[in-house]
PDB file of C-alpha atoms in Angstrom:
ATOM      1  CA  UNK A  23      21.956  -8.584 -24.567  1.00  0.00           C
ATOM      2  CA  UNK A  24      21.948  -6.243 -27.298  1.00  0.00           C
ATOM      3  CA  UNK A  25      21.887  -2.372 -27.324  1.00  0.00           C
ATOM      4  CA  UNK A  26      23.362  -0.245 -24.504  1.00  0.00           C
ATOM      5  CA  UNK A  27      22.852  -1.091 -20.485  1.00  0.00           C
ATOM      6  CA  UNK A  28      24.437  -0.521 -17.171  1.00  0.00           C
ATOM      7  CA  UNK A  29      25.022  -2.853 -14.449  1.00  0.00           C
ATOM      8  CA  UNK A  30      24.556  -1.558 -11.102  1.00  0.00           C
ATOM      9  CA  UNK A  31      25.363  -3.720  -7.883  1.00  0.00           C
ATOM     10  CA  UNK A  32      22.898  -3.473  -4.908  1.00  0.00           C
ATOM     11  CA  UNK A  33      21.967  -6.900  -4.078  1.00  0.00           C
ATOM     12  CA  UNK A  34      23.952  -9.064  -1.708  1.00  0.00           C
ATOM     13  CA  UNK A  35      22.095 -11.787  -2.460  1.00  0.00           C
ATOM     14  CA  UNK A  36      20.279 -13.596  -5.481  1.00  0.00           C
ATOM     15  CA  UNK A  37      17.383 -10.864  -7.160  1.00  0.00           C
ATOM     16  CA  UNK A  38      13.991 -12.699  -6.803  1.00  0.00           C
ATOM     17  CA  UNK A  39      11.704 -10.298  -8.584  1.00  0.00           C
ATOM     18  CA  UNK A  40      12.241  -8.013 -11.147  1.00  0.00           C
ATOM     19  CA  UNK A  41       8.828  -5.674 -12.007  1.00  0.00           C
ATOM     20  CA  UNK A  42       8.507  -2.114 -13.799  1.00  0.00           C
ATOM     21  CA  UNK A  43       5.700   0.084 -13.461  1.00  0.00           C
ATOM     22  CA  UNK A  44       2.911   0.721 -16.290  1.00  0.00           C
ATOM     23  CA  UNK A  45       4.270   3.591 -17.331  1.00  0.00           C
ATOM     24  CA  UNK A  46       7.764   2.430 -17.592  1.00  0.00           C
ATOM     25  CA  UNK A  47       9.424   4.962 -15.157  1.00  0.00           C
ATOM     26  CA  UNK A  48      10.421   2.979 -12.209  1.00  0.00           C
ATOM     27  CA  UNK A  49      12.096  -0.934 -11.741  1.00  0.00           C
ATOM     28  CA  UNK A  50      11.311  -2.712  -8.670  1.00  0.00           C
ATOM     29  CA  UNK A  51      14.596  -5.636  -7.400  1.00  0.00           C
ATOM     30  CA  UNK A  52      13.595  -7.390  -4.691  1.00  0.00           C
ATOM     31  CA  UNK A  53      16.025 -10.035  -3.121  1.00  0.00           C
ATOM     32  CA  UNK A  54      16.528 -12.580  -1.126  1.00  0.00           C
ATOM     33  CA  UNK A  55      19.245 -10.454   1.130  1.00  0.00           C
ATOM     34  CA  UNK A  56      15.386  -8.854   1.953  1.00  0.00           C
ATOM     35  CA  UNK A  57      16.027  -5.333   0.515  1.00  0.00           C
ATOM     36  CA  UNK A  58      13.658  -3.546  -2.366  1.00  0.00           C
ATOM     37  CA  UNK A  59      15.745  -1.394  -4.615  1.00  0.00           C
ATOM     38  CA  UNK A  60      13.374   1.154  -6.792  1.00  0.00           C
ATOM     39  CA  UNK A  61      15.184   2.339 -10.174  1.00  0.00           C
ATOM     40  CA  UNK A  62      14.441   5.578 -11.718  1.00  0.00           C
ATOM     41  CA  UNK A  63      14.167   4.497 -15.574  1.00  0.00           C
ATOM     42  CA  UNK A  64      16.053   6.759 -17.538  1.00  0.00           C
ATOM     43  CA  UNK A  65      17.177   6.764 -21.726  1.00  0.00           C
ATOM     44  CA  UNK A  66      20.715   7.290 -22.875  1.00  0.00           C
ATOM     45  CA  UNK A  67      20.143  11.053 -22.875  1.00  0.00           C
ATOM     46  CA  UNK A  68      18.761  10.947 -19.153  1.00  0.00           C
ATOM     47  CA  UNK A  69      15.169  11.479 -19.931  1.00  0.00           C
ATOM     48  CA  UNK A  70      12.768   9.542 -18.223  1.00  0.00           C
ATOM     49  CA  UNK A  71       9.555   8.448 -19.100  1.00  0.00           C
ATOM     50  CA  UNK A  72       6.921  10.045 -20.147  1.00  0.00           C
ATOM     51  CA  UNK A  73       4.556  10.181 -16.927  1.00  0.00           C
ATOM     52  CA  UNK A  74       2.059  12.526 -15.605  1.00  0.00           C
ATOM     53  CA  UNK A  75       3.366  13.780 -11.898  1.00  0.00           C
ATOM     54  CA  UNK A  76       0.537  13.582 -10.156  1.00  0.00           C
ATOM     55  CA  UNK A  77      -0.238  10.425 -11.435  1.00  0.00           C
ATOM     56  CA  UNK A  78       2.753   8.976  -9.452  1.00  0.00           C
ATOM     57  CA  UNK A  79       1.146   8.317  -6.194  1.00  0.00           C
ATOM     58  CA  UNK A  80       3.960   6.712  -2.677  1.00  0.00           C
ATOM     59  CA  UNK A  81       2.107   5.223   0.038  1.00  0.00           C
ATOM     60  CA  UNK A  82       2.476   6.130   3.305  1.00  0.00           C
ATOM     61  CA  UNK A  83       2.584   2.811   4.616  1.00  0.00           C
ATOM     62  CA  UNK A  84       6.543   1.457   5.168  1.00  0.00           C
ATOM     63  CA  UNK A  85       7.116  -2.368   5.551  1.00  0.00           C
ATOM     64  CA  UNK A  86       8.192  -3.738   8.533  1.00  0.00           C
ATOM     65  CA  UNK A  87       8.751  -7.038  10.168  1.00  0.00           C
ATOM     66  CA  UNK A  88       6.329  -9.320  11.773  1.00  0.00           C
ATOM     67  CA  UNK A  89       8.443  -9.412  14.788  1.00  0.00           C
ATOM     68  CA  UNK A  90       8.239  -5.557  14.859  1.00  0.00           C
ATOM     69  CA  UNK A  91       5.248  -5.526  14.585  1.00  0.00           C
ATOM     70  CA  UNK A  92       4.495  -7.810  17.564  1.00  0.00           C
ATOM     71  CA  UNK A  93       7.198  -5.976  19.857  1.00  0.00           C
ATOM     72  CA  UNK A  94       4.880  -2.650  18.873  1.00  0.00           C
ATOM     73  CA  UNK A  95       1.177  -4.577  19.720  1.00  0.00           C
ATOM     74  CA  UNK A  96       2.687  -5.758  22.843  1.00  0.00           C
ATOM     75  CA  UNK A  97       4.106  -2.573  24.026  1.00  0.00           C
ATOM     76  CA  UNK A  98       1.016  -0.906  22.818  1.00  0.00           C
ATOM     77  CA  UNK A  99      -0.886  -3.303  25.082  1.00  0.00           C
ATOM     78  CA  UNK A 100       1.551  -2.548  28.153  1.00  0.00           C
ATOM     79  CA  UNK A 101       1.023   0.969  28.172  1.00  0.00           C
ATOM     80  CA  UNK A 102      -2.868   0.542  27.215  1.00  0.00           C
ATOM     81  CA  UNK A 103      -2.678  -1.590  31.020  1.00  0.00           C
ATOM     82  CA  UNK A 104      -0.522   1.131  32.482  1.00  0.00           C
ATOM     83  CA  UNK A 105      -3.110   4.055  31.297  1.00  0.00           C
ATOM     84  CA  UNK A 106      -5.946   2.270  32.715  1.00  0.00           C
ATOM     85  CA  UNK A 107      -4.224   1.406  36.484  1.00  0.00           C
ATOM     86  CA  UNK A 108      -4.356   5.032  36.641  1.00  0.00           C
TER      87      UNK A 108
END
């Protein structure tokens, strides 16, 4: 590599996917240790990019498991059964 960088450790395991955003601002690690790490992008001077705020949209949605997912249906169903014995 040429040019100025910074290593930063967060992955315990092997990075799988490296992506950055269209406007440049943010750098998405994913891994197989099954974390997402999301990277402000910044210049030597600690500006970032060049982005307009509102135009930086989160969902709402968070990821979960599949397994989590089926403990929550199936205790959804439970108390569905429980609602209607009464």
């Amino acid at each position: 590599l040429t040019g100025d960088y910074v290593e930063i450790l967060v992955h315990s395991a092997p990075v799988t996917r490296l992506r950055i955003t269209s406007d440049d601002a943010f750098l998405f690690s994913v891994s197989e240790d099954s974390t997402v790490f999301i990277f402000d992008v910044r210049d030597k001077e600690g500006r970032g990019a060049k982005r307009d705020k509102e135009m930086v949209n989160f969902a709402e949605e968070i990821l979960v498991t599949k397994s989590d997912l089926e403990e929550k249906t199936q205790s959804m169903a439970e108390l569905k059964q429980k609602v209607e014995e009464l």
